[in-house]
mmCIF file of C-alpha atoms in Angstrom:
data_model
loop_
_atom_site.group_PDB
_atom_site.id
_atom_site.type_symbol
_atom_site.label_atom_id
_atom_site.label_comp_id
_atom_site.label_asym_id
_atom_site.label_seq_id
_atom_site.Cartn_x
_atom_site.Cartn_y
_atom_site.Cartn_z
ATOM 1 C CA MET A 433 122.872 94.593 137.689
ATOM 2 C CA SER A 434 119.945 96.302 136.001
ATOM 3 C CA ILE A 435 120.356 98.464 132.909
ATOM 4 C CA PRO A 436 119.449 102.157 133.469
ATOM 5 C CA PRO A 437 116.192 103.061 131.676
ATOM 6 C CA ARG A 438 117.852 105.704 129.475
ATOM 7 C CA LEU A 439 120.553 103.287 128.351
ATOM 8 C CA ARG A 440 117.938 100.604 127.685
ATOM 9 C CA THR A 441 115.945 103.076 125.580
ATOM 10 C CA LEU A 442 119.051 104.055 123.602
ATOM 11 C CA THR A 443 119.921 100.392 123.037
ATOM 12 C CA ASP A 444 116.395 99.645 121.883
ATOM 13 C CA ARG A 445 116.584 102.486 119.376
ATOM 14 C CA LEU A 446 119.971 101.408 118.044
ATOM 15 C CA LEU A 447 118.714 97.850 117.588
ATOM 16 C CA ASP A 448 115.505 98.908 115.868
ATOM 17 C CA ARG A 449 115.590 97.174 112.480
ATOM 18 C CA ARG A 450 114.419 100.350 110.721
ATOM 19 C CA VAL A 451 117.303 102.286 112.233
ATOM 20 C CA VAL A 452 119.821 99.629 111.218
ATOM 21 C CA ILE A 453 118.539 99.397 107.651
ATOM 22 C CA GLY A 454 118.513 103.182 107.458
ATOM 23 C CA LEU A 455 122.114 103.203 108.672
ATOM 24 C CA TYR A 456 123.073 100.655 106.010
ATOM 25 C CA ALA A 457 121.456 102.782 103.307
ATOM 26 C CA LEU A 458 122.949 106.037 104.584
ATOM 27 C CA LEU A 459 126.465 104.613 104.741
ATOM 28 C CA ALA A 460 126.167 103.096 101.253
ATOM 29 C CA VAL A 461 125.301 106.499 99.814
ATOM 30 C CA ALA A 462 127.844 108.381 101.941
ATOM 31 C CA VAL A 463 130.698 106.036 100.999
ATOM 32 C CA SER A 464 129.763 106.383 97.324
ATOM 33 C CA VAL A 465 129.574 110.158 97.345
ATOM 34 C CA GLN A 466 132.861 110.431 99.226
ATOM 35 C CA ALA A 467 134.618 108.209 96.661
ATOM 36 C CA ILE A 468 133.275 110.333 93.802
ATOM 37 C CA LEU A 469 134.228 113.627 95.456
ATOM 38 C CA VAL A 470 137.825 112.490 95.971
ATOM 39 C CA GLY A 471 138.197 112.246 92.209
ATOM 40 C CA PRO A 472 140.858 110.380 90.233
ATOM 41 C CA ARG A 473 144.305 110.193 91.779
ATOM 42 C CA THR A 474 147.623 108.485 91.199
ATOM 43 C CA PHE A 475 148.287 105.463 93.388
ATOM 44 C CA VAL A 476 151.754 104.703 91.970
ATOM 45 C CA GLU A 477 154.331 107.279 90.921
ATOM 46 C CA ASN A 478 154.222 108.104 87.194
ATOM 47 C CA ALA A 479 151.142 105.907 86.764
ATOM 48 C CA PRO A 480 147.743 106.987 85.367
ATOM 49 C CA ALA A 481 145.177 108.467 87.746
ATOM 50 C CA TYR A 482 142.290 106.208 88.753
ATOM 51 C CA THR A 483 139.177 106.641 90.875
ATOM 52 C CA ASP A 484 138.698 105.326 94.400
ATOM 53 C CA TYR A 485 135.827 103.217 93.052
ATOM 54 C CA ASN A 486 137.955 101.386 90.523
ATOM 55 C CA ASN A 487 136.065 98.075 90.849
ATOM 56 C CA TYR A 488 132.820 99.762 89.897
ATOM 57 C CA VAL A 489 134.537 101.213 86.825
ATOM 58 C CA ILE A 490 135.830 97.735 85.940
ATOM 59 C CA PHE A 491 132.311 96.285 86.145
ATOM 60 C CA GLN A 492 130.862 99.217 84.250
ATOM 61 C CA GLN A 493 133.406 99.031 81.444
ATOM 62 C CA ALA A 494 133.079 95.257 81.193
ATOM 63 C CA ALA A 495 129.438 95.781 80.231
ATOM 64 C CA VAL A 496 130.546 98.237 77.549
ATOM 65 C CA HIS A 497 133.224 95.841 76.290
ATOM 66 C CA LEU A 498 130.686 93.009 76.104
ATOM 67 C CA VAL A 499 128.168 94.888 73.963
ATOM 68 C CA THR A 500 130.903 96.373 71.752
ATOM 69 C CA HIS A 501 132.469 92.918 71.221
ATOM 70 C CA GLN A 502 135.801 93.714 72.858
ATOM 71 C CA PRO A 503 137.743 91.159 74.939
ATOM 72 C CA LEU A 504 136.590 91.095 78.550
ATOM 73 C CA TYR A 505 139.634 89.611 80.231
ATOM 74 C CA VAL A 506 142.504 91.836 79.132
ATOM 75 C CA HIS A 507 143.988 94.978 80.667
ATOM 76 C CA TYR A 508 142.515 98.375 79.807
ATOM 77 C CA PRO A 509 144.968 100.706 81.599
ATOM 78 C CA ALA A 510 143.424 103.793 80.027
ATOM 79 C CA GLU A 511 140.123 102.977 81.788
ATOM 80 C CA HIS A 512 141.066 101.261 85.057
ATOM 81 C CA TRP A 513 143.690 99.160 86.781
ATOM 82 C CA ASP A 514 143.366 95.400 87.320
ATOM 83 C CA LEU A 515 141.333 92.925 85.305
ATOM 84 C CA PHE A 516 137.662 92.067 85.082
ATOM 85 C CA LYS A 517 137.410 88.559 86.591
ATOM 86 C CA TYR A 518 133.682 87.899 86.714
ATOM 87 C CA THR A 519 131.413 86.012 84.334
ATOM 88 C CA PRO A 520 130.090 87.523 81.098
ATOM 89 C CA THR A 521 126.629 87.218 82.663
ATOM 90 C CA PHE A 522 127.684 89.609 85.405
ATOM 91 C CA ALA A 523 128.987 92.012 82.760
ATOM 92 C CA LEU A 524 125.590 91.867 81.050
ATOM 93 C CA ALA A 525 123.774 92.441 84.352
ATOM 94 C CA PHE A 526 125.891 95.557 84.891
ATOM 95 C CA LEU A 527 124.773 97.079 81.597
ATOM 96 C CA PRO A 528 122.129 99.373 83.212
ATOM 97 C CA PHE A 529 124.832 100.844 85.468
ATOM 98 C CA SER A 530 126.952 101.655 82.416
ATOM 99 C CA TRP A 531 124.161 103.951 81.183
ATOM 100 C CA LEU A 532 124.090 105.965 84.406
ATOM 101 C CA PRO A 533 126.404 108.760 85.546
ATOM 102 C CA ASP A 534 128.662 107.611 88.356
ATOM 103 C CA LEU A 535 126.975 109.961 90.832
ATOM 104 C CA VAL A 536 123.799 107.903 90.372
ATOM 105 C CA GLY A 537 125.132 104.475 89.457
ATOM 106 C CA LEU A 538 127.711 104.022 92.215
ATOM 107 C CA PRO A 539 125.316 104.797 95.104
ATOM 108 C CA LEU A 540 122.732 102.465 93.548
ATOM 109 C CA TRP A 541 125.308 99.682 93.264
ATOM 110 C CA ASN A 542 126.430 100.097 96.865
ATOM 111 C CA LEU A 543 122.821 100.340 98.034
ATOM 112 C CA LEU A 544 122.094 97.046 96.276
ATOM 113 C CA ASN A 545 124.961 95.378 98.135
ATOM 114 C CA ALA A 546 124.021 96.822 101.516
ATOM 115 C CA LEU A 547 120.260 96.335 101.366
ATOM 116 C CA VAL A 548 120.246 92.806 99.935
ATOM 117 C CA LEU A 549 122.399 91.752 102.880
ATOM 118 C CA GLY A 550 120.370 93.791 105.353
ATOM 119 C CA PHE A 551 116.970 92.445 104.358
ATOM 120 C CA ALA A 552 118.302 88.883 104.030
ATOM 121 C CA VAL A 553 119.466 88.908 107.667
ATOM 122 C CA LEU A 554 116.121 90.411 108.742
ATOM 123 C CA ALA A 555 114.421 87.428 107.092
ATOM 124 C CA LEU A 556 116.169 84.837 109.308
ATOM 125 C CA PRO A 557 113.489 83.123 111.426
ATOM 126 C CA GLN A 558 115.917 81.719 114.031
ATOM 127 C CA LEU A 559 116.752 85.205 115.302
ATOM 128 C CA ASP A 560 114.499 87.730 116.984
ATOM 129 C CA ARG A 561 114.498 91.343 115.794
ATOM 130 C CA ARG A 562 117.142 92.515 118.235
ATOM 131 C CA GLN A 563 119.436 89.640 117.309
ATOM 132 C CA GLN A 564 118.977 90.342 113.600
ATOM 133 C CA SER A 565 119.931 93.974 114.118
ATOM 134 C CA LEU A 566 122.927 92.980 116.230
ATOM 135 C CA VAL A 567 124.182 90.659 113.467
ATOM 136 C CA LEU A 568 123.984 93.538 111.001
ATOM 137 C CA LEU A 569 125.786 95.930 113.335
ATOM 138 C CA ILE A 570 128.592 93.421 113.941
ATOM 139 C CA GLY A 571 129.115 93.141 110.191
ATOM 140 C CA LEU A 572 128.934 96.892 109.612
ATOM 141 C CA MET A 573 132.684 97.633 109.578
ATOM 142 C CA GLU A 574 133.368 94.889 107.047
ATOM 143 C CA LEU A 575 130.462 96.054 104.924
ATOM 144 C CA ILE A 576 131.944 99.561 104.855
ATOM 145 C CA THR A 577 135.294 98.118 103.746
ATOM 146 C CA SER A 578 133.571 96.263 100.921
ATOM 147 C CA LEU A 579 131.531 99.319 99.889
ATOM 148 C CA GLN A 580 134.621 101.522 99.899
ATOM 149 C CA ASN A 581 136.072 99.133 97.345
ATOM 150 C CA SER A 582 132.750 99.041 95.414
ATOM 151 C CA GLN A 583 132.913 95.262 95.654
ATOM 152 C CA SER A 584 130.125 92.696 95.268
ATOM 153 C CA ASN A 585 130.723 90.873 98.555
ATOM 154 C CA GLY A 586 127.740 92.343 100.395
ATOM 155 C CA LEU A 587 125.564 91.108 97.550
ATOM 156 C CA ILE A 588 127.130 87.623 97.711
ATOM 157 C CA ALA A 589 126.559 87.416 101.473
ATOM 158 C CA GLY A 590 122.994 88.630 101.039
ATOM 159 C CA LEU A 591 122.199 86.104 98.314
ATOM 160 C CA VAL A 592 123.515 83.202 100.406
ATOM 161 C CA VAL A 593 121.699 84.328 103.569
ATOM 162 C CA GLY A 594 118.598 85.007 101.477
ATOM 163 C CA ALA A 595 118.777 81.492 100.036
ATOM 164 C CA PHE A 596 118.908 80.093 103.564
ATOM 165 C CA ALA A 597 115.892 82.188 104.586
ATOM 166 C CA ALA A 598 114.021 80.937 101.514
ATOM 167 C CA LEU A 599 114.798 77.327 102.472
ATOM 168 C CA GLU A 600 113.504 77.990 105.982
ATOM 169 C CA ARG A 601 110.241 79.074 104.329
ATOM 170 C CA GLN A 602 110.130 75.904 102.204
ATOM 171 C CA ARG A 603 110.969 77.637 98.929
ATOM 172 C CA PRO A 604 113.831 75.529 97.524
ATOM 173 C CA GLY A 605 113.333 76.841 94.010
ATOM 174 C CA LEU A 606 113.903 80.438 95.045
ATOM 175 C CA ALA A 607 116.827 79.384 97.240
ATOM 176 C CA ALA A 608 118.528 77.518 94.382
ATOM 177 C CA THR A 609 118.029 80.466 92.044
ATOM 178 C CA LEU A 610 119.641 82.856 94.543
ATOM 179 C CA ILE A 611 122.578 80.482 95.000
ATOM 180 C CA VAL A 612 123.093 80.224 91.238
ATOM 181 C CA CYS A 613 122.964 84.019 90.987
ATOM 182 C CA ALA A 614 125.724 84.198 93.622
ATOM 183 C CA GLY A 615 127.727 81.647 91.649
ATOM 184 C CA PHE A 616 127.474 83.672 88.466
ATOM 185 C CA ILE A 617 128.995 86.617 90.335
ATOM 186 C CA LYS A 618 131.689 84.620 92.135
ATOM 187 C CA PRO A 619 131.845 80.836 91.504
ATOM 188 C CA PHE A 620 132.667 79.956 95.118
ATOM 189 C CA GLY A 621 129.118 81.020 95.992
ATOM 190 C CA LEU A 622 127.877 77.780 94.440
ATOM 191 C CA ALA A 623 129.143 75.932 97.533
ATOM 192 C CA ALA A 624 126.009 77.260 99.237
ATOM 193 C CA GLY A 625 124.116 74.650 97.221
ATOM 194 C CA LEU A 626 124.951 72.216 100.024
ATOM 195 C CA LEU A 627 122.315 73.959 102.131
ATOM 196 C CA LEU A 628 119.663 72.294 99.975
ATOM 197 C CA LEU A 629 120.597 68.944 101.537
ATOM 198 C CA ALA A 630 119.240 70.059 104.913
ATOM 199 C CA TYR A 631 115.687 70.642 103.658
ATOM 200 C CA PRO A 632 112.807 68.860 101.946
ATOM 201 C CA GLY A 633 112.435 69.490 98.216
ATOM 202 C CA PHE A 634 116.107 68.909 97.416
ATOM 203 C CA TRP A 635 115.494 67.690 93.863
ATOM 204 C CA ARG A 636 113.017 70.478 93.182
ATOM 205 C CA GLY A 637 115.716 72.923 94.209
ATOM 206 C CA VAL A 638 118.285 71.179 92.017
ATOM 207 C CA GLY A 639 115.902 71.382 89.067
ATOM 208 C CA TRP A 640 115.287 75.090 89.538
ATOM 209 C CA GLY A 641 118.997 75.637 90.027
ATOM 210 C CA ALA A 642 119.830 73.820 86.795
ATOM 211 C CA VAL A 643 117.288 75.842 84.831
ATOM 212 C CA SER A 644 118.567 79.084 86.377
ATOM 213 C CA ALA A 645 122.169 78.140 85.583
ATOM 214 C CA VAL A 646 121.399 77.455 81.928
ATOM 215 C CA LEU A 647 119.420 80.657 81.524
ATOM 216 C CA LEU A 648 122.119 82.775 83.157
ATOM 217 C CA ALA A 649 124.901 81.073 81.211
ATOM 218 C CA VAL A 650 123.293 81.838 77.845
ATOM 219 C CA ALA A 651 121.919 85.272 78.791
ATOM 220 C CA PRO A 652 124.854 87.101 77.104
ATOM 221 C CA LEU A 653 123.590 85.692 73.777
ATOM 222 C CA ALA A 654 121.281 88.696 73.864
ATOM 223 C CA VAL A 655 124.270 90.819 72.817
ATOM 224 C CA VAL A 656 126.937 88.418 71.447
ATOM 225 C CA ALA A 657 127.028 85.522 68.982
ATOM 226 C CA PRO A 658 127.239 81.885 70.213
ATOM 227 C CA GLY A 659 130.812 81.379 69.019
ATOM 228 C CA GLU A 660 131.904 84.613 70.657
ATOM 229 C CA LEU A 661 130.285 83.610 73.953
ATOM 230 C CA VAL A 662 132.102 80.253 73.919
ATOM 231 C CA GLN A 663 135.416 82.074 73.459
ATOM 232 C CA ILE A 664 134.562 84.489 76.272
ATOM 233 C CA TYR A 665 133.991 81.581 78.643
ATOM 234 C CA ARG A 666 137.284 80.006 77.558
ATOM 235 C CA ASP A 667 139.094 83.270 78.264
ATOM 236 C CA TRP A 668 137.422 83.505 81.661
ATOM 237 C CA LEU A 669 138.412 79.969 82.665
ATOM 238 C CA GLY A 670 141.962 80.665 81.518
ATOM 239 C CA LEU A 671 142.081 83.788 83.679
ATOM 240 C CA LEU A 672 140.805 81.887 86.731
ATOM 241 C CA GLY A 673 143.430 79.214 86.174
ATOM 242 C CA ALA A 674 146.191 81.815 86.070
ATOM 243 C CA ASP A 675 144.903 83.442 89.272
ATOM 244 C CA HIS A 676 144.785 80.057 90.990
ATOM 245 C CA SER A 677 148.480 79.523 90.405
ATOM 246 C CA VAL A 678 149.786 82.792 91.848
ATOM 247 C CA GLN A 679 147.574 83.945 94.744
ATOM 248 C CA TYR A 680 147.074 82.945 98.381
ATOM 249 C CA GLY A 681 145.050 85.791 99.892
ATOM 250 C CA TYR A 682 143.751 85.995 103.458
ATOM 251 C CA SER A 683 142.961 82.304 103.522
ATOM 252 C CA VAL A 684 143.890 78.947 105.011
ATOM 253 C CA MET A 685 146.438 78.625 102.193
ATOM 254 C CA GLY A 686 147.943 82.000 103.066
ATOM 255 C CA TRP A 687 147.983 81.102 106.769
ATOM 256 C CA LEU A 688 149.816 77.826 106.132
ATOM 257 C CA ALA A 689 152.341 79.550 103.860
ATOM 258 C CA THR A 690 153.131 82.478 106.163
ATOM 259 C CA TRP A 691 152.990 80.780 109.564
ATOM 260 C CA PHE A 692 154.435 77.367 108.739
ATOM 261 C CA GLN A 693 156.187 77.911 105.378
ATOM 262 C CA TRP A 694 154.072 75.034 104.125
ATOM 263 C CA GLN A 695 152.642 75.360 100.643
ATOM 264 C CA PRO A 696 150.589 72.263 99.825
ATOM 265 C CA ALA A 697 148.763 72.159 96.520
ATOM 266 C CA LYS A 698 145.795 74.502 96.602
ATOM 267 C CA THR A 699 143.580 71.765 95.205
ATOM 268 C CA ALA A 700 144.579 69.557 98.162
ATOM 269 C CA VAL A 701 143.725 72.275 100.702
ATOM 270 C CA LEU A 702 140.441 73.011 98.943
ATOM 271 C CA GLY A 703 139.676 69.281 98.815
ATOM 272 C CA ALA A 704 140.260 68.996 102.560
ATOM 273 C CA GLY A 705 138.064 72.047 103.071
ATOM 274 C CA LEU A 706 135.286 70.478 101.016
ATOM 275 C CA VAL A 707 135.440 67.339 103.153
ATOM 276 C CA LEU A 708 135.075 69.481 106.284
ATOM 277 C CA LEU A 709 132.174 71.358 104.699
ATOM 278 C CA VAL A 710 130.304 68.185 103.712
ATOM 279 C CA LEU A 711 130.759 66.068 106.857
ATOM 280 C CA PRO A 712 128.108 67.842 109.024
ATOM 281 C CA TYR A 713 125.515 67.050 106.355
ATOM 282 C CA LEU A 714 125.941 63.292 106.780
ATOM 283 C CA HIS A 715 123.800 63.187 109.933
ATOM 284 C CA ARG A 716 120.385 64.134 108.627
ATOM 285 C CA SER A 717 118.666 63.731 111.989
ATOM 286 C CA ALA A 718 120.340 66.959 113.170
ATOM 287 C CA PHE A 719 118.629 69.000 110.430
ATOM 288 C CA ALA A 720 115.431 69.121 112.484
ATOM 289 C CA ASP A 721 117.107 71.534 114.917
ATOM 290 C CA PRO A 722 116.750 75.168 113.723
ATOM 291 C CA ALA A 723 119.836 76.196 115.727
ATOM 292 C CA PHE A 724 121.889 73.509 113.977
ATOM 293 C CA ARG A 725 120.746 74.761 110.569
ATOM 294 C CA LEU A 726 121.663 78.343 111.445
ATOM 295 C CA GLN A 727 125.150 77.246 112.471
ATOM 296 C CA LEU A 728 125.499 75.364 109.195
ATOM 297 C CA LEU A 729 124.918 78.723 107.516
ATOM 298 C CA ALA A 730 127.432 80.466 109.806
ATOM 299 C CA PHE A 731 130.101 77.848 109.059
ATOM 300 C CA LEU A 732 129.415 78.049 105.329
ATOM 301 C CA LEU A 733 129.784 81.844 105.238
ATOM 302 C CA ILE A 734 133.145 81.687 107.015
ATOM 303 C CA TRP A 735 134.235 78.733 104.882
ATOM 304 C CA LEU A 736 133.493 80.628 101.646
ATOM 305 C CA VAL A 737 136.208 83.131 102.589
ATOM 306 C CA ILE A 738 138.913 81.189 104.405
ATOM 307 C CA PHE A 739 139.082 78.489 101.722
ATOM 308 C CA ASN A 740 139.084 81.023 98.897
ATOM 309 C CA HIS A 741 142.700 81.508 97.787
ATOM 310 C CA MET A 742 141.749 84.903 96.321
ATOM 311 C CA ALA A 743 140.215 86.266 99.547
ATOM 312 C CA GLU A 744 140.961 89.961 100.040
ATOM 313 C CA SER A 745 140.084 92.281 102.887
ATOM 314 C CA PRO A 746 136.733 93.392 101.354
ATOM 315 C CA THR A 747 135.660 89.737 101.093
ATOM 316 C CA PHE A 748 135.403 89.422 104.860
ATOM 317 C CA VAL A 749 131.945 90.958 105.079
ATOM 318 C CA ILE A 750 130.860 87.421 104.140
ATOM 319 C CA ALA A 751 132.944 85.793 106.873
ATOM 320 C CA MET A 752 132.013 88.335 109.562
ATOM 321 C CA THR A 753 128.341 87.766 108.811
ATOM 322 C CA GLY A 754 129.024 84.123 109.608
ATOM 323 C CA VAL A 755 130.916 85.079 112.760
ATOM 324 C CA ALA A 756 127.972 87.240 113.874
ATOM 325 C CA LEU A 757 125.483 84.435 113.210
ATOM 326 C CA TRP A 758 127.667 82.150 115.335
ATOM 327 C CA PHE A 759 128.169 84.613 118.192
ATOM 328 C CA VAL A 760 124.823 86.373 118.633
ATOM 329 C CA PRO A 761 122.726 83.309 119.595
ATOM 330 C CA ALA A 762 125.655 81.561 121.357
ATOM 331 C CA THR A 763 126.076 81.086 125.095
ATOM 332 C CA LYS A 764 128.418 83.924 126.090
ATOM 333 C CA ASP A 765 131.138 82.080 128.018
ATOM 334 C CA ARG A 766 134.631 83.539 128.321
ATOM 335 C CA PHE A 767 136.062 81.496 125.469
ATOM 336 C CA THR A 768 133.304 82.495 123.057
ATOM 337 C CA VAL A 769 133.542 86.175 123.977
ATOM 338 C CA ALA A 770 137.353 86.122 123.690
ATOM 339 C CA LEU A 771 137.183 84.584 120.214
ATOM 340 C CA PHE A 772 134.623 87.134 119.108
ATOM 341 C CA ILE A 773 136.671 90.061 120.437
ATOM 342 C CA LEU A 774 139.718 88.687 118.601
ATOM 343 C CA ALA A 775 137.700 88.514 115.387
ATOM 344 C CA PHE A 776 136.336 92.009 115.838
ATOM 345 C CA LEU A 777 139.793 93.454 116.465
ATOM 346 C CA LEU A 778 141.856 91.584 113.872
ATOM 347 C CA THR A 779 139.256 90.904 111.192
ATOM 348 C CA SER A 780 136.995 93.951 111.323
ATOM 349 C CA LEU A 781 139.182 96.737 112.684
ATOM 350 C CA SER A 782 142.605 95.818 111.278
ATOM 351 C CA ALA A 783 141.788 97.230 107.837
ATOM 352 C CA THR A 784 140.522 100.552 109.209
ATOM 353 C CA ASP A 785 142.203 103.755 110.373
ATOM 354 C CA LEU A 786 141.176 102.828 113.919
ATOM 355 C CA PHE A 787 143.935 100.219 113.882
ATOM 356 C CA PRO A 788 147.618 101.259 114.192
ATOM 357 C CA ARG A 789 149.063 101.414 110.684
ATOM 358 C CA ASN A 790 152.493 100.150 111.719
ATOM 359 C CA VAL A 791 150.959 97.057 113.351
ATOM 360 C CA ARG A 792 148.837 96.433 110.274
ATOM 361 C CA GLU A 793 151.805 96.666 107.906
ATOM 362 C CA ALA A 794 154.280 94.756 110.099
ATOM 363 C CA TRP A 795 152.026 91.997 111.404
ATOM 364 C CA VAL A 796 148.463 91.841 110.097
ATOM 365 C CA LYS A 797 149.234 91.747 106.381
ATOM 366 C CA PRO A 798 152.412 89.619 106.390
ATOM 367 C CA TYR A 799 150.926 87.010 108.739
ATOM 368 C CA VAL A 800 147.340 87.122 107.349
ATOM 369 C CA LEU A 801 146.082 87.886 110.869
ATOM 370 C CA LYS A 802 142.801 89.126 109.420
ATOM 371 C CA ALA A 803 141.936 85.529 108.564
ATOM 372 C CA VAL A 804 143.219 83.787 111.702
ATOM 373 C CA PRO A 805 140.261 84.511 114.054
ATOM 374 C CA CYS A 806 137.861 83.332 111.341
ATOM 375 C CA ILE A 807 139.880 80.136 110.921
ATOM 376 C CA LEU A 808 139.742 79.528 114.689
ATOM 377 C CA ILE A 809 135.992 80.205 114.848
ATOM 378 C CA ALA A 810 135.386 77.954 111.851
ATOM 379 C CA ALA A 811 137.256 75.168 113.657
ATOM 380 C CA VAL A 812 135.175 75.677 116.822
ATOM 381 C CA LEU A 813 131.982 75.782 114.772
ATOM 382 C CA TRP A 814 132.883 72.602 112.878
ATOM 383 C CA VAL A 815 133.538 70.694 116.111
ATOM 384 C CA TRP A 816 130.217 71.956 117.515
ATOM 385 C CA LEU A 817 128.373 70.843 114.380
ATOM 386 C CA MET A 818 129.940 67.385 114.458
ATOM 387 C CA VAL A 819 129.311 66.902 118.196
ATOM 388 C CA ALA A 820 125.740 68.177 117.878
ATOM 389 C CA SER A 821 125.026 65.852 114.960
ATOM 390 C CA VAL A 822 126.438 62.825 116.822
ATOM 391 C CA ARG A 823 124.426 63.657 119.949
ATOM 392 C CA THR A 824 121.261 64.014 117.888
ATOM 393 C CA ARG A 825 121.891 60.639 116.265
ATOM 394 C CA GLN A 826 122.410 59.014 119.687
ATOM 395 C CA VAL A 827 119.192 60.521 121.067
ATOM 396 C CA THR A 828 117.287 59.405 117.982
ATOM 397 C CA ALA A 829 118.661 55.873 118.384
ATOM 398 C CA LEU A 830 117.563 55.760 122.037
ATOM 399 C CA ASP A 831 114.087 56.933 121.135
#
């Protein structure tokens, strides 16, 4: 069945990379302006009023607290709700935003998240231009969710995808630096360092990564004393330890707890996840296949979310980018399409007003259904990676 010319023209326009990047930019600004126009409001009865872009305020105020030598990891209920949980380096990097009015700073922050991800996907050599645009459109709903929460997840996804694109262009130093930058925003981003194993120049990348890590770790010395910085890092590690003991999130840990009432030690689940993440890298002969490398990236992006015990709904822009990178170049059999539709419905749409609220509250949240399609796709992807690597090894042996 041929596609009508008008429909083909419309599709071509929608998948034009300039249109998609423009859409990303427009939505980043629109979401920001909407959040500002809503103004502060009370989310809990008799509680202080806070903005809809509370996370941005947290980041902004953390920069102020750092330069004014106030504790970073304590509650400031007069300024915002929840705690700052990122590194002091991230607080320092947010200092320019603290100088800007919110009407300027918030759109710039959301634009940074949207465009870093957008241009990183457009840099992937394994995909043609239409496929790149389709990946971005598939991840659009999750990106909006992240932007509405003024989160950093679009930036994390973009840094990891950008690191992969840099490795594809034989720039391991740049790739390692991007991965370290992701890690200094959210530590789980450092798992992307495994990608270096699939490319030449591994040790060069490790060297650049080590230098980048040291420089970023000591960067706050520009505004605080050495002893103070040591204490800040101690406070941060203490906060992460406390979070580790009380949260499950939309993750494998949450799935096991809610579906099977099984609560193994989080370190054990993470350890098992790390084994699964590492195993495909043991068969180096498969690295020569560009499609295999792209699926390594897809699996990693999903893994970063489903094995993160703190995964929240806005985090899934990372996972859905992985899902899109798995689905777009895949053979579209019924099983693959069904899994993708399940992910689009439960992962992307369940957090939006397009999804029935009563279903979301009664089923999606209690049973972490947002994570389940990603867990299933990660399992399918892992099996594909292992089978592909074994087949490649067998072919190499025959040759």
